[in-house]
Short mmCIF file of C-alpha atoms in Angstrom, two decimals:
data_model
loop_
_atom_site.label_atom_id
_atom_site.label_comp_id
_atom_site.label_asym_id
_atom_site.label_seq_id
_atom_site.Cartn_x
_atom_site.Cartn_y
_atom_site.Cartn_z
CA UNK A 179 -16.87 6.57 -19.54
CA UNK A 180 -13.86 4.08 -18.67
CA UNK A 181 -14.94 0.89 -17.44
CA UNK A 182 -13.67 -0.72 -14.13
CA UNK A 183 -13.90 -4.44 -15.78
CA UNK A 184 -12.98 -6.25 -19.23
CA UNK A 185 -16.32 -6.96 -20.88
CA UNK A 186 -17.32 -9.88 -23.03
CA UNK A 187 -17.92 -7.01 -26.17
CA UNK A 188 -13.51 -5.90 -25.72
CA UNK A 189 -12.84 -9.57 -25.79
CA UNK A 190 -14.42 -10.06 -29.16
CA UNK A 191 -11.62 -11.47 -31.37
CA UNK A 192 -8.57 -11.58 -29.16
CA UNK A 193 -6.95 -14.49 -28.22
CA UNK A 194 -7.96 -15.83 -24.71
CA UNK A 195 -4.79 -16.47 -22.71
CA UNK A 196 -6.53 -16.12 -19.17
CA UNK A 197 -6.17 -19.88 -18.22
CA UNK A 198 -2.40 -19.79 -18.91
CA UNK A 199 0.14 -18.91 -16.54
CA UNK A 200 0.76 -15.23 -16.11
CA UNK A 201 2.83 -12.63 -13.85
CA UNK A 202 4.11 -9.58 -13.74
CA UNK A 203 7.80 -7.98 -11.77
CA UNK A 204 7.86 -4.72 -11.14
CA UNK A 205 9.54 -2.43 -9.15
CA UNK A 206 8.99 -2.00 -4.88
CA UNK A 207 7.12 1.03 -5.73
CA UNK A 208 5.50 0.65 -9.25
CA UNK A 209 1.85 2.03 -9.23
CA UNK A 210 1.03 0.33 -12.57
CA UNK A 211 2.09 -2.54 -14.18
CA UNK A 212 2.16 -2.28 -18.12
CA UNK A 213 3.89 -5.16 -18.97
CA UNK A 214 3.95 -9.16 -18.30
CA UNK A 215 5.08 -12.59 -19.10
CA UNK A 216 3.31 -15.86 -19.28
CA UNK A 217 4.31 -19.40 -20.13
CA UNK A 218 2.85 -22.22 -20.98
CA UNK A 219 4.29 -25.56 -22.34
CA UNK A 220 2.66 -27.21 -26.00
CA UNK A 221 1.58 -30.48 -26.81
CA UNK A 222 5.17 -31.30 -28.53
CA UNK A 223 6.85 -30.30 -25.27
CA UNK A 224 8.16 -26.89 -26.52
CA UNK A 225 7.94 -23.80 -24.77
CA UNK A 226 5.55 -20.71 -25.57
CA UNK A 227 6.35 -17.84 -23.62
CA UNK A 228 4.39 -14.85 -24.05
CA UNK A 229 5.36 -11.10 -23.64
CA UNK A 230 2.34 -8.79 -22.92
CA UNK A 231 1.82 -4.98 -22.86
CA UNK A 232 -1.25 -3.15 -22.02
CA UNK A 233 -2.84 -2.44 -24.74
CA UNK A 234 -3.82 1.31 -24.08
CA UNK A 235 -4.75 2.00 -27.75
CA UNK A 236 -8.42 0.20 -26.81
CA UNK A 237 -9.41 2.87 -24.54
CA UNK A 238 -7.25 5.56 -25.71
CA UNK A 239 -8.70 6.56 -29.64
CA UNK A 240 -6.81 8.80 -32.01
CA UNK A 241 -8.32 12.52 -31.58
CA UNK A 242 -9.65 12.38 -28.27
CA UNK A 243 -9.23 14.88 -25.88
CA UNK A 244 -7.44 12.08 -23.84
CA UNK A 245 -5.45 11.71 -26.21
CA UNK A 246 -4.20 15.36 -27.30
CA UNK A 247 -3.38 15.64 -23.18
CA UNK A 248 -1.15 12.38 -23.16
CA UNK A 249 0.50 13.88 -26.22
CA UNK A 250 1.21 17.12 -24.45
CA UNK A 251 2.23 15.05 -21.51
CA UNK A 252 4.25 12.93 -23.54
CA UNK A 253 5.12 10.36 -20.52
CA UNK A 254 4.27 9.72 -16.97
CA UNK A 255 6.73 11.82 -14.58
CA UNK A 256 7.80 9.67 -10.99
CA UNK A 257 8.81 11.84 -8.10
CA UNK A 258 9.59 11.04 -4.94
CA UNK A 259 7.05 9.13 -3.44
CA UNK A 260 4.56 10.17 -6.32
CA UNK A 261 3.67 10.23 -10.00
CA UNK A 262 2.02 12.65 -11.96
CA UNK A 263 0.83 10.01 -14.78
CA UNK A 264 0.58 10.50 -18.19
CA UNK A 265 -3.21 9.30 -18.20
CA UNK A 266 -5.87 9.24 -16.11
CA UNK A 267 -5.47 7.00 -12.83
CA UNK A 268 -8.57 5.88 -13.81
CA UNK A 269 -6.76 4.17 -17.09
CA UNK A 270 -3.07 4.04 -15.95
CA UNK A 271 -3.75 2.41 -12.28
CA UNK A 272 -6.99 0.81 -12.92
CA UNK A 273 -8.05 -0.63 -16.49
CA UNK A 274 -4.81 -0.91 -18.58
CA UNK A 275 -2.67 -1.85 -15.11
CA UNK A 276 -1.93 -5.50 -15.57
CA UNK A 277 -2.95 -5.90 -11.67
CA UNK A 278 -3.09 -9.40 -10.30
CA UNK A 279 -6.38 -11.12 -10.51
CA UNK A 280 -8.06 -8.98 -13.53
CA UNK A 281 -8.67 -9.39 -16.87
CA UNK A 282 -6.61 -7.25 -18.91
CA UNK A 283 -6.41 -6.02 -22.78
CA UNK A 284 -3.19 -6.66 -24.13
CA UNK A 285 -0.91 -6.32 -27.07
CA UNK A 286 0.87 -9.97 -27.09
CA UNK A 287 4.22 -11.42 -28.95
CA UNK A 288 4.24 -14.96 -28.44
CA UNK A 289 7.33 -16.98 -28.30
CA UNK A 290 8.17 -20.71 -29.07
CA UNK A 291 11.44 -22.20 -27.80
CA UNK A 292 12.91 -26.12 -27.87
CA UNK A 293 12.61 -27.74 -24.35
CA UNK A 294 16.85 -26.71 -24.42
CA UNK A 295 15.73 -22.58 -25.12
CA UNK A 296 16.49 -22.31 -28.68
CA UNK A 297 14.16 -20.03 -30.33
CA UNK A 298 11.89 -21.68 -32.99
CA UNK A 299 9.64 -18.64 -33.95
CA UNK A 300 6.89 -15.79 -32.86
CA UNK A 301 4.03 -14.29 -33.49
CA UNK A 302 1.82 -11.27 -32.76
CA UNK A 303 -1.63 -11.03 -31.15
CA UNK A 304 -4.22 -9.05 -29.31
CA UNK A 305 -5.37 -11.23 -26.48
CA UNK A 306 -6.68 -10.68 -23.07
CA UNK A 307 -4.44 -12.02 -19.77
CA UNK A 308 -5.52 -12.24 -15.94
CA UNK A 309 -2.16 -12.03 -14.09
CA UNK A 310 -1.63 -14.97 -11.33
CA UNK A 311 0.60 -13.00 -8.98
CA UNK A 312 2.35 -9.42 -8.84
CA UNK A 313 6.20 -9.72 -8.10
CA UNK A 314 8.54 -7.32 -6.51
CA UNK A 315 11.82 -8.07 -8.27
CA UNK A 316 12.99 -8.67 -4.42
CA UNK A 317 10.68 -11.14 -4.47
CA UNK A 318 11.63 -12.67 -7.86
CA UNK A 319 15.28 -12.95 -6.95
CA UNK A 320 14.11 -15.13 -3.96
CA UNK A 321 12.17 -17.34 -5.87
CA UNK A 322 15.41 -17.70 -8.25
CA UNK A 323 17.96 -18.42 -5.80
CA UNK A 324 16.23 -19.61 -2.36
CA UNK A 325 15.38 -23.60 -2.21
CA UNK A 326 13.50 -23.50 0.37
CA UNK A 327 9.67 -22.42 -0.10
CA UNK A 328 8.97 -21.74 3.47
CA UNK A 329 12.06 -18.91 3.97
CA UNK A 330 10.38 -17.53 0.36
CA UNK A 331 6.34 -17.29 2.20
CA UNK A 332 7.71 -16.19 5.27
CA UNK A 333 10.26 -13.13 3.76
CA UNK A 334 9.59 -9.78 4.81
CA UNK A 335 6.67 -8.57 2.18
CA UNK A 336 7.51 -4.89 0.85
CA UNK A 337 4.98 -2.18 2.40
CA UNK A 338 1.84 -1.70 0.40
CA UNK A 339 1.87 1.86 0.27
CA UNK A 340 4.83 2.39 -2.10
CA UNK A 341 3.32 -0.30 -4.42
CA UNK A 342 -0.19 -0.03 -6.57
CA UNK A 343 -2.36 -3.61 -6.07
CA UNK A 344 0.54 -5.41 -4.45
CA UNK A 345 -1.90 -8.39 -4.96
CA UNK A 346 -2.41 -11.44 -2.30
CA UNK A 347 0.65 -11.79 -0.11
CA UNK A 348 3.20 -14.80 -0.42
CA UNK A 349 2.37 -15.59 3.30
CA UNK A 350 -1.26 -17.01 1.88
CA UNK A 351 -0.30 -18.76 -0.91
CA UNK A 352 -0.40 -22.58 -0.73
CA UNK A 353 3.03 -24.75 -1.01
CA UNK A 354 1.29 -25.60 -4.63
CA UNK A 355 0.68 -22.23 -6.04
CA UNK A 356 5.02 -21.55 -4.32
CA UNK A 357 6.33 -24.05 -6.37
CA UNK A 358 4.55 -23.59 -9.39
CA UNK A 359 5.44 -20.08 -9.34
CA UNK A 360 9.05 -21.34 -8.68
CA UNK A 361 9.24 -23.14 -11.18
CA UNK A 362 7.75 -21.02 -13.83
CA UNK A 363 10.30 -17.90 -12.72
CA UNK A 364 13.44 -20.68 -13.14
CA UNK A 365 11.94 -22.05 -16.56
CA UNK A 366 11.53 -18.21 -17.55
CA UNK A 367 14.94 -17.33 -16.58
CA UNK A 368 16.68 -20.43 -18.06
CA UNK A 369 15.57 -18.78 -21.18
CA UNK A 370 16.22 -15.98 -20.86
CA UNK A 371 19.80 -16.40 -19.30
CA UNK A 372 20.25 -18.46 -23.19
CA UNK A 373 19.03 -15.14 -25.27
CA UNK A 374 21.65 -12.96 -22.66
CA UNK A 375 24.54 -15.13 -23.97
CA UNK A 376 23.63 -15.03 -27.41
CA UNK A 377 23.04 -11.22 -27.19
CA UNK A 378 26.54 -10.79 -25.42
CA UNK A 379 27.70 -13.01 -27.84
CA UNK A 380 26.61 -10.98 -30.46
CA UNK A 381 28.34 -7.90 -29.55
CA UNK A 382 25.84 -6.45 -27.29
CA UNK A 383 26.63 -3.77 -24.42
CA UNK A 384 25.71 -4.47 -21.08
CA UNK A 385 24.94 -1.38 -19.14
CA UNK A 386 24.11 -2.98 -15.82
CA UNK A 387 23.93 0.02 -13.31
CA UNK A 388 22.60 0.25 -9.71
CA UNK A 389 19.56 2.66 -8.88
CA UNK A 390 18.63 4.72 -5.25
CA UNK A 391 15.28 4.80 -4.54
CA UNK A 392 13.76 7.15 -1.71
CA UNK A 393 10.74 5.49 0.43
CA UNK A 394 8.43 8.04 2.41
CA UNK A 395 6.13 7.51 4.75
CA UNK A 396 2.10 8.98 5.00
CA UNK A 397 3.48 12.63 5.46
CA UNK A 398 6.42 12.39 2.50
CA UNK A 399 9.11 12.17 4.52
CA UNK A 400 11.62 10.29 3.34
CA UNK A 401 12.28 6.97 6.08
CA UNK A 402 14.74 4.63 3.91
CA UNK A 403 16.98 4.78 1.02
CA UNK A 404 17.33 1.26 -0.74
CA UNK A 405 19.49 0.22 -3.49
CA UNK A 406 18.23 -1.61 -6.31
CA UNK A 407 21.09 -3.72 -8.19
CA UNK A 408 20.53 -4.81 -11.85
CA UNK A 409 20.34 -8.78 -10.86
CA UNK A 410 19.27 -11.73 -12.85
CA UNK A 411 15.21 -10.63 -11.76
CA UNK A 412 16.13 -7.41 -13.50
CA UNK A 413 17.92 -9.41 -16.66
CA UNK A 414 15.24 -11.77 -17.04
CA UNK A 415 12.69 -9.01 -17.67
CA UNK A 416 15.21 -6.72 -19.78
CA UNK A 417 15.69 -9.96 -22.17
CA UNK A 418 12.08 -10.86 -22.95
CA UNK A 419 11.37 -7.00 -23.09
CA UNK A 420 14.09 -6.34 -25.94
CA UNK A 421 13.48 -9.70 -28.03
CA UNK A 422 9.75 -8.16 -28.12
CA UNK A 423 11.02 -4.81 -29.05
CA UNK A 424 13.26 -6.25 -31.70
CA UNK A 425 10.52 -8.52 -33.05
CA UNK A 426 7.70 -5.91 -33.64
CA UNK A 427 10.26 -3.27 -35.20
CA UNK A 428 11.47 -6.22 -37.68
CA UNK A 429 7.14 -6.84 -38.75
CA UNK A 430 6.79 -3.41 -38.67
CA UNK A 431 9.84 -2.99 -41.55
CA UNK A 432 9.10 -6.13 -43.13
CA UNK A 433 5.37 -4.82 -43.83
CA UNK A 434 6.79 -1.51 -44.13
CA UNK A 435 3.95 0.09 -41.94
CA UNK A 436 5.05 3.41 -40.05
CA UNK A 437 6.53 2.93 -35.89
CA UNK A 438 7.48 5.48 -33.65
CA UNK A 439 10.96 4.58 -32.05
CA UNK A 440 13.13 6.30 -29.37
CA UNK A 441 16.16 8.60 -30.62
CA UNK A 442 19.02 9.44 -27.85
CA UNK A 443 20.56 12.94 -28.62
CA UNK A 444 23.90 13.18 -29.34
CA UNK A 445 26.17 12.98 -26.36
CA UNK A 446 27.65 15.99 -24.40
CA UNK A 447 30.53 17.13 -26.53
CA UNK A 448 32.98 17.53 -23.26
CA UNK A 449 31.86 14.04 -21.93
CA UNK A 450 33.14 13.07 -25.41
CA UNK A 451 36.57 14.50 -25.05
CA UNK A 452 36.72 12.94 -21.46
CA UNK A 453 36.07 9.50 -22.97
CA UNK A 454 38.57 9.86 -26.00
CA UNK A 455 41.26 10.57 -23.56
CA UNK A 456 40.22 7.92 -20.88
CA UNK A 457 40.39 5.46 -23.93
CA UNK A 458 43.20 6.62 -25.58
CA UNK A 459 45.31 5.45 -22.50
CA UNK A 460 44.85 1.76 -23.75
CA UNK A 461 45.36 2.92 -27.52
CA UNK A 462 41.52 3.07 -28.74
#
């Protein structure tokens, strides 16, 4: 039977980051939420910033029937205006959904940074989050360039039905809760913005692209068609995301325990030859 609520018995041994500050950006229409960030600042003044994933694996054993279906499923499939997931709603929208206002199980890296951003070490944990707030990344880019709290509360919220637990609106938040939410999103992306340099600097590709999404109403008919640019909400996310990625592979080869990791087929042979020649024009 999968439970609605975290009980005292799955917190057993993880690390209890409830009481620190937590949220999660998502797309307009994400049903789920599998991933979020937290910060907090230590004793010394440094930074800990924490990346957390849902930690499926607790409810999901090796074996299971659950399990052989996922594996046949092999990932969650989004449609227009719907989503055939991958598990259970039960699981994907309810219990391993980082929703605002619930305790969650997660899978945790843990970051420490200099007040400046400089990267000082990590470490790995299982630990168990309750998200302060749910973010649009519409919302996120507000709270990153707009300076005035009231024009953030009073924005246009996105309608609930293309989103899963859209959580309490910014309307009812108090000018507290605003600012401290403010000012954890501009810490967060100060950060961030410091890895994206370093990355760039490093010899990184950026493949910043736009996407279309396609709202319907009640009935699935489609009433708007929005794009969504690949802005600094969308960077800060993608930065803390991939430094997590990159730290677990590295413990997983220094320890040389087994990982499964993603492996792009080889490109289209005529999209190939296009590029050679497009290149060749400026002798590459």
């Amino acid at each position: 039977m999968c439970p609605d609520k975290v009980s005292k018995n799955d917190r057993k041994g993880r690390m209890d980051l409830r009481n620190v500050f937590t949220l999660t950006i998502d797309p307009l229409d994400a049903r789920d939420f599998d991933d979020a960030l937290s910060l907090r600042e230590l004793e010394n003044g440094e930074l800990e910033i924490g990346v957390h994933i849902a930690d499926v694996s607790h409810y999901v054993r090796p074996g299971t029937q659950l399990d052989k279906e996922a594996k046949k499923r092999g990932n969650s499939t989004y449609l227009v205006g719907e989503v055939v997931p991958m598990l259970p709603h039960r699981l994907s929208s309810g219990i391993c959904s980082l929703v605002e206002a619930e305790e969650r199980l997660v899978k945790s890296v843990l970051f420490r940074f200099s007040k400046e951003g400089k990267p000082l070490g990590s470490k790995l944990a299982e630990s168990v989050i309750k998200s302060d707030k749910r973010l649009t990344y519409e919302q996120a880019i507000l709270f990153m360039q707009e300076t005035n709290l009231e024009k953030i509360r009073t924005a246009k919220p996105p309608p609930s039905r293309y989103s899963g637990n859209p959580g309490k609106p910014l309307s009812e938040l108090s000018k507290e809760q605003l600012t401290e939410l403010k000012s954890v999103i501009e810490t967060l992306w100060r950060v961030a913005a410091q890895i994206r340099r370093s990355r760039m600097k490093g010899g990184s590709l950026d493949f910043a692209s736009s996407e279309v999404k396609i709202l319907v109403n009640d009935k699935g008919e489609p009433e708007e068609i929005i794009q969504s640019e690949s802005d600094e909400s969308h960077q800060l996310i993608e930065e803390f995301m991939l430094l997590a990625n990159e730290t677990v592979a590295k413990e997983l080869r220094k320890k040389h325990l087994p990982g499964i990791f993603r492996v792009h087929p080889d490109p289209d042979p005529e999209n190939l030859e296009e590029l050679r020649s497009f290149v060749s024009i400026f002798g590459i």
